[in-house]
Short mmCIF file of N, CA and C in Angstrom, two decimals:
data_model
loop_
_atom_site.label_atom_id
_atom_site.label_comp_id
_atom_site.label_asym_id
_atom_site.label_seq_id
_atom_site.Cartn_x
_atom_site.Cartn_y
_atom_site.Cartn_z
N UNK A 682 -8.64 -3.40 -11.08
CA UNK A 682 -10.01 -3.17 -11.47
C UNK A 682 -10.51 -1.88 -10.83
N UNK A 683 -11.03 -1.03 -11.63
CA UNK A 683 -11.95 -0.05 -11.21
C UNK A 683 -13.20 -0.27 -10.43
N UNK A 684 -13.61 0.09 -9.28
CA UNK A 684 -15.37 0.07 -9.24
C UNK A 684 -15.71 1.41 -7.98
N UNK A 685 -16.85 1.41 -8.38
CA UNK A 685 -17.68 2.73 -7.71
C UNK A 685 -18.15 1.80 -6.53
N UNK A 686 -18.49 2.67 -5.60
CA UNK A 686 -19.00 2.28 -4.07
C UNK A 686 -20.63 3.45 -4.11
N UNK A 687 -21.39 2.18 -3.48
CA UNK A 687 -22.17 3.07 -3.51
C UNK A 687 -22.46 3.47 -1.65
N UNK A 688 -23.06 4.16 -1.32
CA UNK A 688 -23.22 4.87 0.16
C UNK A 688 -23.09 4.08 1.06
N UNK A 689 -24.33 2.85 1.05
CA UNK A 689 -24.04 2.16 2.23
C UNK A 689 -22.63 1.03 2.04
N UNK A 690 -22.43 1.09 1.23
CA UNK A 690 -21.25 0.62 0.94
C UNK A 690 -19.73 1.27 1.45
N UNK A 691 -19.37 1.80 1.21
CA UNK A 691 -18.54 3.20 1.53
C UNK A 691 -18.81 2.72 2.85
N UNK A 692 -19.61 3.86 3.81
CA UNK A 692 -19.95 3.35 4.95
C UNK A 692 -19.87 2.13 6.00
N UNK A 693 -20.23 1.14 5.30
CA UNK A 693 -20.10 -0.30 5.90
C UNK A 693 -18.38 -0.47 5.84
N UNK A 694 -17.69 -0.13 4.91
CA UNK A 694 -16.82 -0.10 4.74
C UNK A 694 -15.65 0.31 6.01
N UNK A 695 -15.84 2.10 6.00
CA UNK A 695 -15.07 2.78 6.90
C UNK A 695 -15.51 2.22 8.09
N UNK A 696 -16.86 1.66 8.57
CA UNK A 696 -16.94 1.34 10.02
C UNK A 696 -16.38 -0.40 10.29
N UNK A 697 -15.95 -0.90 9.31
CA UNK A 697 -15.59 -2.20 9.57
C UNK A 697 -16.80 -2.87 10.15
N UNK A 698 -18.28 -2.66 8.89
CA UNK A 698 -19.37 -3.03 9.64
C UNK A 698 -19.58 -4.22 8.95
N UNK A 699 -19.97 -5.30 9.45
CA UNK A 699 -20.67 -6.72 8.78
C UNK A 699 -21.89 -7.12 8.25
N UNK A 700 -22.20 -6.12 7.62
CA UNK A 700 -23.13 -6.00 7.03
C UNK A 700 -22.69 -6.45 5.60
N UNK A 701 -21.58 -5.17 5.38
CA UNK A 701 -20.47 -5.45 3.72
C UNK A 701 -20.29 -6.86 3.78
N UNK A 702 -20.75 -7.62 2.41
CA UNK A 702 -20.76 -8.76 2.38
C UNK A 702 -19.29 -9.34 1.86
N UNK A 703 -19.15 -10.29 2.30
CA UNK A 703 -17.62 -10.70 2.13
C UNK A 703 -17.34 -10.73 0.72
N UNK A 704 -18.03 -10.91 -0.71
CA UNK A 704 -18.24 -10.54 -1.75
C UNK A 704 -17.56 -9.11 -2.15
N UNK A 705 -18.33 -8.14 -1.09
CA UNK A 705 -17.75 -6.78 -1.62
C UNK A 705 -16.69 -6.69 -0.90
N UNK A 706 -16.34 -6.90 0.34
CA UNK A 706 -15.22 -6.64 1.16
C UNK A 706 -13.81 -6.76 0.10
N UNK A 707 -14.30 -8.24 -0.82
CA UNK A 707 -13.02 -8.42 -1.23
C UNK A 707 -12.56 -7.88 -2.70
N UNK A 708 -13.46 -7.24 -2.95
CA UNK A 708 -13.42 -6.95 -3.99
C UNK A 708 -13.26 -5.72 -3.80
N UNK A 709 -13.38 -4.60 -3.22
CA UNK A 709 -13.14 -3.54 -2.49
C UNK A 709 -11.66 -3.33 -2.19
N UNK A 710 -11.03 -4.66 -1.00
CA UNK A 710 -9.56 -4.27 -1.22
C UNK A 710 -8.78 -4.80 -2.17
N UNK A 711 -9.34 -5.81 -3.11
CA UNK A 711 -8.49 -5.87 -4.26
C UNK A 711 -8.80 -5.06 -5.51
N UNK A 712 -9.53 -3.76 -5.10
CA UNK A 712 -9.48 -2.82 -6.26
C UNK A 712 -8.18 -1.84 -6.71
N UNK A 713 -7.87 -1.91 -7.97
CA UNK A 713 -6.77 -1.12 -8.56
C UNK A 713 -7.28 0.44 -7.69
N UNK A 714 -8.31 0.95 -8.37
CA UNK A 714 -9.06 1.83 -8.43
C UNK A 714 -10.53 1.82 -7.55
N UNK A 715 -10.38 2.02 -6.47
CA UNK A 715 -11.55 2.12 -5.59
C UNK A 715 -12.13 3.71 -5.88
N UNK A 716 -13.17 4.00 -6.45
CA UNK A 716 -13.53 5.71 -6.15
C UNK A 716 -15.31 5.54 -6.08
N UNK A 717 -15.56 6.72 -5.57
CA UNK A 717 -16.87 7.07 -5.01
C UNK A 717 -17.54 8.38 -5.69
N UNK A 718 -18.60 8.26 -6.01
CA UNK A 718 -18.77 9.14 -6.71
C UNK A 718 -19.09 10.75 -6.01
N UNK A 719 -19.16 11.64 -6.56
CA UNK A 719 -18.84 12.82 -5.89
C UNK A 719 -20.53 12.88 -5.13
N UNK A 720 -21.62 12.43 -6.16
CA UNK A 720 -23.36 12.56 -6.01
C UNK A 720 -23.12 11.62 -4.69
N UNK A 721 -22.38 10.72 -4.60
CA UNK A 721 -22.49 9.43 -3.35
C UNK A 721 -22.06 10.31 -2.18
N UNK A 722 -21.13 10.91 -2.46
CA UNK A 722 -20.46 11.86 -1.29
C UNK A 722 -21.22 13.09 -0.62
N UNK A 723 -22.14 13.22 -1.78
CA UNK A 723 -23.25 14.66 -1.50
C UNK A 723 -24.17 13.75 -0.79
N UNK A 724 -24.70 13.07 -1.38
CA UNK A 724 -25.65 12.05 -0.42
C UNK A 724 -25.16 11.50 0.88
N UNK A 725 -24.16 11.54 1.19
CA UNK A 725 -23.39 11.08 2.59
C UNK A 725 -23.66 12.71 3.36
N UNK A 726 -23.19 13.44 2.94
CA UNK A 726 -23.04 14.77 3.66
C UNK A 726 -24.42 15.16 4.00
N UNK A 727 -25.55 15.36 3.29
CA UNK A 727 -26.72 15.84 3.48
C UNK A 727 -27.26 15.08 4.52
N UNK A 728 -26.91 13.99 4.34
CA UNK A 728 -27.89 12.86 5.96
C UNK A 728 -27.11 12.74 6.54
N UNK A 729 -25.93 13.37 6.88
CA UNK A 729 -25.08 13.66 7.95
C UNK A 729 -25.76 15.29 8.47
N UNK A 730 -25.81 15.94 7.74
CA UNK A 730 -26.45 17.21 8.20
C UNK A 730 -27.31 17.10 8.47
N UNK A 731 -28.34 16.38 8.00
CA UNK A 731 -29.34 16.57 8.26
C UNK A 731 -30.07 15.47 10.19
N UNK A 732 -29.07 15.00 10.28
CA UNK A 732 -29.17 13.88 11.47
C UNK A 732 -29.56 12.85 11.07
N UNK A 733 -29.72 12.20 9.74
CA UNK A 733 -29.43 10.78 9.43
C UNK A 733 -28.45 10.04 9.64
N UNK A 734 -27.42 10.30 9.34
CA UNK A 734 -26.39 9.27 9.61
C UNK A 734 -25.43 10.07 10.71
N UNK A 735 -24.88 9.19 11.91
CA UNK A 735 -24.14 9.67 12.79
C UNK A 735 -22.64 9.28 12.48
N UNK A 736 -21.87 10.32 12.11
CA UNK A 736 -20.26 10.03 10.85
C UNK A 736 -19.76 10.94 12.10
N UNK A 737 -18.55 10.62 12.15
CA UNK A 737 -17.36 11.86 12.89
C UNK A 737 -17.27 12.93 11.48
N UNK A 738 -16.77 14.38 11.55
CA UNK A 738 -16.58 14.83 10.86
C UNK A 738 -15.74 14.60 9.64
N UNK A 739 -14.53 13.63 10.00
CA UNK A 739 -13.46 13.74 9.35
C UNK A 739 -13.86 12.54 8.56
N UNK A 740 -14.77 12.01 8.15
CA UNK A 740 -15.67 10.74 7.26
C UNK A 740 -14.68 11.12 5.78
N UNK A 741 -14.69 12.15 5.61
CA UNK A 741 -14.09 12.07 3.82
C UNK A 741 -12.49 11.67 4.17
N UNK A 742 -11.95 12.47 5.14
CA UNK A 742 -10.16 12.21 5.47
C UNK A 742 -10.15 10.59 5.71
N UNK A 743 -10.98 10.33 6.28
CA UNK A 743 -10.78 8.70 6.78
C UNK A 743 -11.24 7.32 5.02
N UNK A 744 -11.97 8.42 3.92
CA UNK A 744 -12.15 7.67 3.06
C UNK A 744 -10.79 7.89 2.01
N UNK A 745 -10.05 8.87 1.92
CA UNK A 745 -9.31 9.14 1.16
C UNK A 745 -8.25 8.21 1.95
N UNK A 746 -7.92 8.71 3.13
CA UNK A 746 -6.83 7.76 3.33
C UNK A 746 -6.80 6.20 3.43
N UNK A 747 -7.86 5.96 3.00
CA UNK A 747 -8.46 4.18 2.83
C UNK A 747 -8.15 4.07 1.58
N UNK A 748 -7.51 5.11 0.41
CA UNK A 748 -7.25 4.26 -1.06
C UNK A 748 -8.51 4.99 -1.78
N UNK A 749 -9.50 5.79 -1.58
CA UNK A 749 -10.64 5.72 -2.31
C UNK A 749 -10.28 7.12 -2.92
N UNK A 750 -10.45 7.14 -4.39
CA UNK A 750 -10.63 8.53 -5.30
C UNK A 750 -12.38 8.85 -5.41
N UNK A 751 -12.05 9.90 -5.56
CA UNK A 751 -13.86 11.13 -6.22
C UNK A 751 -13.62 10.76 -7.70
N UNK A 752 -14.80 10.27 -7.57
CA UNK A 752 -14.98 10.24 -9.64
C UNK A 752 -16.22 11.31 -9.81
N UNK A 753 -15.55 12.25 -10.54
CA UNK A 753 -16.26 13.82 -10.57
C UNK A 753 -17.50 13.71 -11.16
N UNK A 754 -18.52 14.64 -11.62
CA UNK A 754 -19.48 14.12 -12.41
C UNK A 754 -18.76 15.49 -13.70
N UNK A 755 -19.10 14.20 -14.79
CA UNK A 755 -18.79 14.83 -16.06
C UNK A 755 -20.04 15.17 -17.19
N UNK A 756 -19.59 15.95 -17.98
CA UNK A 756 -20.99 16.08 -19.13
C UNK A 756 -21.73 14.77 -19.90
N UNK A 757 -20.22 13.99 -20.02
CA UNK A 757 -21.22 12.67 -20.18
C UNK A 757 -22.21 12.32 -19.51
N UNK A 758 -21.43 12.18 -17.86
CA UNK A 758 -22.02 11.02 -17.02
C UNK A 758 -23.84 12.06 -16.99
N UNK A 759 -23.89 13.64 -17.00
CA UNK A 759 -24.78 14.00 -16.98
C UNK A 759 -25.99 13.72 -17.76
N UNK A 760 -25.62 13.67 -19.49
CA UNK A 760 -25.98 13.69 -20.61
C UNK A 760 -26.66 11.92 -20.61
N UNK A 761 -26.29 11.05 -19.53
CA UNK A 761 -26.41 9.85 -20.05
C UNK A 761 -27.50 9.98 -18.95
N UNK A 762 -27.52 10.64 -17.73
CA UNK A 762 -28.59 10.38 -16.44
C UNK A 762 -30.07 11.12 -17.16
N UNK A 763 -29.81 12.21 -18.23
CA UNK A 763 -31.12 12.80 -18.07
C UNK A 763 -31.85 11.86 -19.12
N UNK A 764 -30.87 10.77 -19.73
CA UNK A 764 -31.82 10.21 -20.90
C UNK A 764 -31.57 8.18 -20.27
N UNK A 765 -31.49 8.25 -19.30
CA UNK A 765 -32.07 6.92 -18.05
C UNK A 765 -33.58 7.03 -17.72
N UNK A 766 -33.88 5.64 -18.26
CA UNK A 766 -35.46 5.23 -18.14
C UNK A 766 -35.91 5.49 -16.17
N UNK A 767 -36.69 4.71 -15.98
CA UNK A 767 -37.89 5.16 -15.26
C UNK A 767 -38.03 3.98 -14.42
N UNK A 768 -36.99 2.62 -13.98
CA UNK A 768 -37.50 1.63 -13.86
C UNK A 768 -38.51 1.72 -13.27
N UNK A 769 -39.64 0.64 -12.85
CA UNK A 769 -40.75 0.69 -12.08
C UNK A 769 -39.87 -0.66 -11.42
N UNK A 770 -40.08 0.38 -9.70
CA UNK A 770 -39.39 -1.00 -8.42
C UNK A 770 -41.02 -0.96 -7.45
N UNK A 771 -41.13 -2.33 -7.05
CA UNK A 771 -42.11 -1.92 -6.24
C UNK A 771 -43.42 -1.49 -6.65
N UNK A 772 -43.88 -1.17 -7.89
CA UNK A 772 -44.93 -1.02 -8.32
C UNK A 772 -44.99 0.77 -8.85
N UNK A 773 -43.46 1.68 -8.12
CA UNK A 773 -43.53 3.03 -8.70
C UNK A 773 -42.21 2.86 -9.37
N UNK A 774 -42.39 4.49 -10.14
CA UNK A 774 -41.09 4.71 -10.90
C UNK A 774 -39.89 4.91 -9.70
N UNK A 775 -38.59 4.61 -10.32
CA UNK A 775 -37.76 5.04 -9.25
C UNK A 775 -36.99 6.35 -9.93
N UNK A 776 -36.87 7.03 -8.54
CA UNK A 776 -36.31 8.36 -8.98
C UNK A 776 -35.72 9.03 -7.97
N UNK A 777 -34.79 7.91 -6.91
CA UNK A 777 -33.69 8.73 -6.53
C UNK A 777 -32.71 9.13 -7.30
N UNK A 778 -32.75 10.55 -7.02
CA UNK A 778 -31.35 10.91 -7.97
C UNK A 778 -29.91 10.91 -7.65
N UNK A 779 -29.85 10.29 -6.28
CA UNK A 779 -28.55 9.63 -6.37
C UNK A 779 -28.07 8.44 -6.91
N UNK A 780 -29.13 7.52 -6.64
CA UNK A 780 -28.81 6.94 -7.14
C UNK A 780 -28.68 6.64 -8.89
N UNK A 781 -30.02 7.16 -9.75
CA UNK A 781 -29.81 7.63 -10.85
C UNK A 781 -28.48 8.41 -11.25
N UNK A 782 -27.65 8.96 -10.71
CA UNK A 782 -26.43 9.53 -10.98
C UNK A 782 -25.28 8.59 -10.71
N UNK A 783 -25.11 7.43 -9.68
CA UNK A 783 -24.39 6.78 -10.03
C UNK A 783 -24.82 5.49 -10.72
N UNK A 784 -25.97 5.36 -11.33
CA UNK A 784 -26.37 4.25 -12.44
C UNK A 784 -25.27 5.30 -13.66
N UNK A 785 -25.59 6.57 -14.16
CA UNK A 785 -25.23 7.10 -14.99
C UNK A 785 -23.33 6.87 -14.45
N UNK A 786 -22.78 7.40 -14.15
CA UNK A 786 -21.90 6.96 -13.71
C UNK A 786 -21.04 5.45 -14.47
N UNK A 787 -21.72 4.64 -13.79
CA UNK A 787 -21.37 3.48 -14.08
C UNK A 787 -21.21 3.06 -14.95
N UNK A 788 -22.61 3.60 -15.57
CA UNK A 788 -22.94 3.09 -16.87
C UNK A 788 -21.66 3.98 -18.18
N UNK A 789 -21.21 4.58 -18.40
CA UNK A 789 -20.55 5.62 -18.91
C UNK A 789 -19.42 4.91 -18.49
N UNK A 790 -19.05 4.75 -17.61
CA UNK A 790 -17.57 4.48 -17.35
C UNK A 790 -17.18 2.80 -17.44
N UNK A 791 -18.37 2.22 -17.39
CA UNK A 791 -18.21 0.82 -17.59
C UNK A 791 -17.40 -0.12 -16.53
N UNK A 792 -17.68 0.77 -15.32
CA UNK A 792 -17.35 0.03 -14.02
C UNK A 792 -18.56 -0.82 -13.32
N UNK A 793 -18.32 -1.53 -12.23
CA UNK A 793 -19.42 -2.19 -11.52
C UNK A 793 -19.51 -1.00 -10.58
N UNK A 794 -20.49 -1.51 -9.83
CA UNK A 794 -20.74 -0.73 -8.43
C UNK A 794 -20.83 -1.44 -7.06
N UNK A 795 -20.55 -1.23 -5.79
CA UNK A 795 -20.51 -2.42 -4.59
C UNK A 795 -21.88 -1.72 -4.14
N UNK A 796 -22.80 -2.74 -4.16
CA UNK A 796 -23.97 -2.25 -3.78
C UNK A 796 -25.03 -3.34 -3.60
N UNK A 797 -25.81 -3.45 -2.89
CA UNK A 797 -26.84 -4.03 -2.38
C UNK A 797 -28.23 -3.88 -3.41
N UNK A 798 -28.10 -2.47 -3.31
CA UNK A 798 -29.13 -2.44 -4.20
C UNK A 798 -29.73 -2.71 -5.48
N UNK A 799 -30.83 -3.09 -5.36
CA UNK A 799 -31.46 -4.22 -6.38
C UNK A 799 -31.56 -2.87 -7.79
N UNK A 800 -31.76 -1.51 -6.96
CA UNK A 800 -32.63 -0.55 -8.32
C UNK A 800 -31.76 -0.58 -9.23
N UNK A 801 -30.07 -0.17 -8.77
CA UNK A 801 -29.07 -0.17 -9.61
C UNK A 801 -28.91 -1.46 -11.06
N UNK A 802 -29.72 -2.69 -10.80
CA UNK A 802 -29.01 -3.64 -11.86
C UNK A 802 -31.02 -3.15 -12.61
N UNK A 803 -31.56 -2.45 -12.00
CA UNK A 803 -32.69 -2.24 -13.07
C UNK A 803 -32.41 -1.73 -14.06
N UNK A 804 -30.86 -0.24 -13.82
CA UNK A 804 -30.73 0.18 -15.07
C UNK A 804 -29.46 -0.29 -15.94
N UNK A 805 -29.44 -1.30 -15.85
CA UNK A 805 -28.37 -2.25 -16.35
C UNK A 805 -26.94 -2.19 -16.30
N UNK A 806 -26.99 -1.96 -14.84
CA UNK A 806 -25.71 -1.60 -14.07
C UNK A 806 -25.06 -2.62 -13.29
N UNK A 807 -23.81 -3.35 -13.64
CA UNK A 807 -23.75 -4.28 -12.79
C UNK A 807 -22.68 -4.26 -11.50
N UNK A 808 -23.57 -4.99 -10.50
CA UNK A 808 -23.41 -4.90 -9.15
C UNK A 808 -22.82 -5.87 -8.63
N UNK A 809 -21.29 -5.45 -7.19
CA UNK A 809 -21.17 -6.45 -7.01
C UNK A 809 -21.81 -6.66 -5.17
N UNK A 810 -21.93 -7.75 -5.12
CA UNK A 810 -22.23 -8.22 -3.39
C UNK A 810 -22.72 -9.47 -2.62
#
C-alpha cells in the first residue's frame, strides 16, 4: 500500500515518539510505499530554520534511510490544489498551504495520509490514525 505522511507524522515517526498512534505506527511499517510529500518536507525545513522544531541536521538522511520516498509535486497535484474549496474549521476558512498541498496530493494520487489532522478529511481526504 501506498500512503503519504503528513509532518507530525513523519516526525513522531523518526523520534520513536508515542504520540504516533499505534493505528499509524502500523500502517506506516507495513507500507509497500511509504513517501512524504516534497510541500511536507518544505514545511519540516522552514520550522527547523526558523527555531520551531529542534531536528539534528541529518532529519532527511535519517527519513530516507527509514524506507520513505519524496512524492514530487506535479502539474496535476498543482492544478487540483488551486481548484480545492475553502473548508470552514473552527468557524474560519482553512488555508494552510501545506497542508492544502498535501490534501491535493492525496487526493490526485488516491492514497491515504497518516495524520491526525481533522482539516485533511474536510477535503475529502482519507486519513489514517
Amino acid at each position: 500500500m501506498r500512503l503519504l505522511l503528513d509532518a507530525h507524522a513523519l516526525l513522531w515517526w523518526l523520534g520513536d515518539n508515542r504520540r504516533l498512534s499505534r493505528e499509524a505506527a502500523r500502517a506506516i511499517s507495513g507500507a509497500d510505499e511509504p513517501l512524504v510529500g516534497a510541500g511536507t518536507l518544505v514545511e519540516i525545513a522552514v520550522k527547523r530554520s526558523l527555531g520551531k522544531l529542534t531536528l539534528d541536521a541529518s532529519w532527511p538522511d535519517e527519513m530516507v534511510a527509514d524506507g520513505f520516498g519524496v512524492l514530487a509535486v506535479s502539474l496535476a497535484h498543482v492544478s487540483r490544489l488551486q481548484d480545492l474549496p475553502f473548508p470552514r474549521l473552527a468557524g474560519k476558512p482553512h488555508r494552510d498551504p501545506f497542508d492544502r498541498l498535501l490534501a491535493a496530493q492525496a487526493l490526485i494520487e488516491k492514497i491515504p495520509v497518516v495524520s491526525r489532522d481533522s482539516a485533511l478529511t474536510a477535503y475529502g481526504v482519507t486519513t489514517i490514525w
